[in-house]
């Protein structure tokens, strides 16, 4: 069972590593493709929108035709997309290739949690899910560091192929070690309308915040934000009328599941706001190089690695409420330490503490959601978990980017305070009265 967990964790590390590696190559891509930085940012934004829109759809398909099948197909699409990115003759083709690559990532992520939950004994599930979540977060945190080392050595086309060898190894390990689904559900029509409204809502909110970062609170960004908010409101009636809703109404009827998903969104928003802010903080406040800022960021996955095996034991010995509240408080303590830090060692210590809290929170919430999901609906549960992670990551990047003003030195510390705000909301959610 642990070989299966290792195969899925390796896949999570591979796909998340790709995002960070591409992000660090923004300046070189802008120069080589003759585009502005806000246009280049769409290489990541279009991937996030594609993943958010299709995660639950692929989770439902996996419950119908088999999780391992969809998971392996995802690696094939990911590799095809990466190759197309490397061969792209122009920016428009590159955007299309990123969509293809993102479809593969969505197929992989939609099934990763379900495959882990299906591969291990129930008493090992929390530890296994913690390892998978940590691998995904480690890939996101180490991507910029690895990309910073490589971008000056290899051309921008090869940046998109950095993850290809790892993806091939993950594909081979998955073929050998992952079990096939033993249960399935009847085939259902795809909810294209719901997916479209979801894409419009996420794209409007995230795109509006990105425009605010560049143009401020002017009519155009506020208009895009308004479209996103309106689409969010329209998603509820669209889902109610659909014969095949994206979100399982029975699952979402549980207050514990809703709270766990909201906690995942806030935790990942805090994590990504931190990943966006720390490099600027290290370079501006401590006057360090980009490579040093990448090394400092590695303190976050250090905490994640420590937390993953420990939370599994705590989850079996302690009540759900105690674990949730403790993890949220640890994240808040780390966020406050980072915001008040004046020395490098203080910031590094705070990042390790945040890593511990994020690792604990992710393990706890993922295990909680999967404990409410039946064996034949684990694809849907996996899709909901990774959808919450994707929404949180996009929200964190958008908020911190909107706060950081590249002409204002103090704005980067304000960005760290957005992490404090997000962590505080997570604490309030964890301490809100609910059934254990």
PDB file of N, CA, C and O in Angstrom, residues 7 13-14 29 33 41 43 58 80 88 131 159 207 217 220 238 261 270 272 289 293-294 297 312 371 396:
ATOM      1  N   UNK A   7       3.709   6.297  -5.298  1.00  0.00           N
ATOM      2  CA  UNK A   7       3.466   6.584  -6.715  1.00  0.00           C
ATOM      3  C   UNK A   7       2.582   7.816  -6.880  1.00  0.00           C
ATOM      4  O   UNK A   7       2.859   8.699  -7.705  1.00  0.00           O
ATOM      5  N   UNK A  13       3.879  15.618  -6.726  1.00  0.00           N
ATOM      6  CA  UNK A  13       5.091  16.437  -6.739  1.00  0.00           C
ATOM      7  C   UNK A  13       5.420  16.898  -8.155  1.00  0.00           C
ATOM      8  O   UNK A  13       5.785  18.059  -8.384  1.00  0.00           O
ATOM      9  N   UNK A  14       5.262  15.998  -9.126  1.00  0.00           N
ATOM     10  CA  UNK A  14       5.610  16.310 -10.514  1.00  0.00           C
ATOM     11  C   UNK A  14       4.747  17.423 -11.090  1.00  0.00           C
ATOM     12  O   UNK A  14       5.249  18.400 -11.653  1.00  0.00           O
ATOM     13  N   UNK A  29      10.290  34.723 -20.561  1.00  0.00           N
ATOM     14  CA  UNK A  29       9.191  34.497 -21.498  1.00  0.00           C
ATOM     15  C   UNK A  29       8.693  35.821 -22.072  1.00  0.00           C
ATOM     16  O   UNK A  29       8.391  35.916 -23.268  1.00  0.00           O
ATOM     17  N   UNK A  33       9.011  36.271 -26.057  1.00  0.00           N
ATOM     18  CA  UNK A  33       7.736  36.247 -26.773  1.00  0.00           C
ATOM     19  C   UNK A  33       7.199  37.655 -27.056  1.00  0.00           C
ATOM     20  O   UNK A  33       6.116  37.788 -27.632  1.00  0.00           O
ATOM     21  N   UNK A  41       1.426  36.251 -17.457  1.00  0.00           N
ATOM     22  CA  UNK A  41       0.799  35.659 -16.270  1.00  0.00           C
ATOM     23  C   UNK A  41      -0.364  34.747 -16.637  1.00  0.00           C
ATOM     24  O   UNK A  41      -0.719  33.844 -15.872  1.00  0.00           O
ATOM     25  N   UNK A  43      -0.306  32.426 -18.657  1.00  0.00           N
ATOM     26  CA  UNK A  43       0.182  31.053 -18.809  1.00  0.00           C
ATOM     27  C   UNK A  43      -0.108  30.221 -17.567  1.00  0.00           C
ATOM     28  O   UNK A  43      -0.320  29.010 -17.655  1.00  0.00           O
ATOM     29  N   UNK A  58     -13.885  15.510 -13.947  1.00  0.00           N
ATOM     30  CA  UNK A  58     -13.008  14.341 -14.085  1.00  0.00           C
ATOM     31  C   UNK A  58     -13.158  13.398 -12.889  1.00  0.00           C
ATOM     32  O   UNK A  58     -12.989  12.184 -13.031  1.00  0.00           O
ATOM     33  N   UNK A  80       1.882  15.285 -23.369  1.00  0.00           N
ATOM     34  CA  UNK A  80       1.613  15.855 -24.692  1.00  0.00           C
ATOM     35  C   UNK A  80       1.579  17.381 -24.625  1.00  0.00           C
ATOM     36  O   UNK A  80       2.116  18.078 -25.497  1.00  0.00           O
ATOM     37  N   UNK A  88       6.006  25.313 -29.139  1.00  0.00           N
ATOM     38  CA  UNK A  88       5.068  26.378 -29.519  1.00  0.00           C
ATOM     39  C   UNK A  88       5.722  27.422 -30.412  1.00  0.00           C
ATOM     40  O   UNK A  88       6.755  27.995 -30.049  1.00  0.00           O
ATOM     41  N   UNK A 131       0.879  12.647   3.551  1.00  0.00           N
ATOM     42  CA  UNK A 131       2.063  12.527   2.693  1.00  0.00           C
ATOM     43  C   UNK A 131       1.757  13.055   1.291  1.00  0.00           C
ATOM     44  O   UNK A 131       2.562  13.774   0.686  1.00  0.00           O
ATOM     45  N   UNK A 159      12.109  24.826 -20.204  1.00  0.00           N
ATOM     46  CA  UNK A 159      11.473  24.985 -18.896  1.00  0.00           C
ATOM     47  C   UNK A 159      10.229  24.097 -18.801  1.00  0.00           C
ATOM     48  O   UNK A 159       9.936  23.503 -17.762  1.00  0.00           O
ATOM     49  N   UNK A 207      -9.392  37.139 -12.163  1.00  0.00           N
ATOM     50  CA  UNK A 207      -8.972  38.096 -13.182  1.00  0.00           C
ATOM     51  C   UNK A 207      -9.154  39.529 -12.732  1.00  0.00           C
ATOM     52  O   UNK A 207      -8.307  40.395 -13.010  1.00  0.00           O
ATOM     53  N   UNK A 217      -8.233  50.233  -8.333  1.00  0.00           N
ATOM     54  CA  UNK A 217      -9.689  50.063  -8.271  1.00  0.00           C
ATOM     55  C   UNK A 217     -10.368  51.036  -9.235  1.00  0.00           C
ATOM     56  O   UNK A 217     -11.070  51.976  -8.846  1.00  0.00           O
ATOM     57  N   UNK A 220     -12.781  49.296 -14.955  1.00  0.00           N
ATOM     58  CA  UNK A 220     -12.592  48.029 -15.676  1.00  0.00           C
ATOM     59  C   UNK A 220     -12.355  46.849 -14.725  1.00  0.00           C
ATOM     60  O   UNK A 220     -13.059  45.826 -14.804  1.00  0.00           O
ATOM     61  N   UNK A 238     -28.137  27.344 -11.090  1.00  0.00           N
ATOM     62  CA  UNK A 238     -27.732  26.471 -12.199  1.00  0.00           C
ATOM     63  C   UNK A 238     -27.508  25.052 -11.699  1.00  0.00           C
ATOM     64  O   UNK A 238     -27.928  24.066 -12.332  1.00  0.00           O
ATOM     65  N   UNK A 261     -13.906  21.994   3.635  1.00  0.00           N
ATOM     66  CA  UNK A 261     -13.587  22.580   2.334  1.00  0.00           C
ATOM     67  C   UNK A 261     -13.241  24.064   2.470  1.00  0.00           C
ATOM     68  O   UNK A 261     -12.283  24.553   1.852  1.00  0.00           O
ATOM     69  N   UNK A 270      -3.642  31.125   2.269  1.00  0.00           N
ATOM     70  CA  UNK A 270      -2.556  31.612   3.117  1.00  0.00           C
ATOM     71  C   UNK A 270      -1.211  31.133   2.597  1.00  0.00           C
ATOM     72  O   UNK A 270      -0.234  31.896   2.520  1.00  0.00           O
ATOM     73  N   UNK A 272      -0.330  30.186  -0.491  1.00  0.00           N
ATOM     74  CA  UNK A 272       0.071  30.790  -1.758  1.00  0.00           C
ATOM     75  C   UNK A 272       0.316  32.288  -1.629  1.00  0.00           C
ATOM     76  O   UNK A 272       1.164  32.836  -2.338  1.00  0.00           O
ATOM     77  N   UNK A 289      19.559  38.035  -2.804  1.00  0.00           N
ATOM     78  CA  UNK A 289      19.374  37.683  -4.209  1.00  0.00           C
ATOM     79  C   UNK A 289      18.153  36.797  -4.386  1.00  0.00           C
ATOM     80  O   UNK A 289      17.579  36.276  -3.414  1.00  0.00           O
ATOM     81  N   UNK A 293      16.272  34.041  -1.820  1.00  0.00           N
ATOM     82  CA  UNK A 293      14.846  34.057  -1.483  1.00  0.00           C
ATOM     83  C   UNK A 293      14.208  32.701  -1.753  1.00  0.00           C
ATOM     84  O   UNK A 293      13.353  32.238  -0.995  1.00  0.00           O
ATOM     85  N   UNK A 294      14.640  32.027  -2.835  1.00  0.00           N
ATOM     86  CA  UNK A 294      14.133  30.688  -3.116  1.00  0.00           C
ATOM     87  C   UNK A 294      14.543  29.697  -2.050  1.00  0.00           C
ATOM     88  O   UNK A 294      13.761  28.830  -1.651  1.00  0.00           O
ATOM     89  N   UNK A 297      12.407  30.199   1.068  1.00  0.00           N
ATOM     90  CA  UNK A 297      11.065  29.649   0.870  1.00  0.00           C
ATOM     91  C   UNK A 297      11.031  28.149   1.147  1.00  0.00           C
ATOM     92  O   UNK A 297       9.984  27.596   1.512  1.00  0.00           O
ATOM     93  N   UNK A 312      -1.154  12.063  11.343  1.00  0.00           N
ATOM     94  CA  UNK A 312      -1.867  10.799  11.231  1.00  0.00           C
ATOM     95  C   UNK A 312      -2.072  10.153  12.587  1.00  0.00           C
ATOM     96  O   UNK A 312      -3.155   9.631  12.887  1.00  0.00           O
ATOM     97  N   UNK A 371     -13.588  10.667   4.807  1.00  0.00           N
ATOM     98  CA  UNK A 371     -14.277   9.777   5.748  1.00  0.00           C
ATOM     99  C   UNK A 371     -15.795   9.809   5.564  1.00  0.00           C
ATOM    100  O   UNK A 371     -16.502   8.886   5.977  1.00  0.00           O
ATOM    101  N   UNK A 396      -5.097  33.155  -3.105  1.00  0.00           N
ATOM    102  CA  UNK A 396      -3.922  33.664  -2.397  1.00  0.00           C
ATOM    103  C   UNK A 396      -2.995  34.452  -3.298  1.00  0.00           C
ATOM    104  O   UNK A 396      -2.508  35.530  -2.924  1.00  0.00           O
TER     105      UNK A 396
END
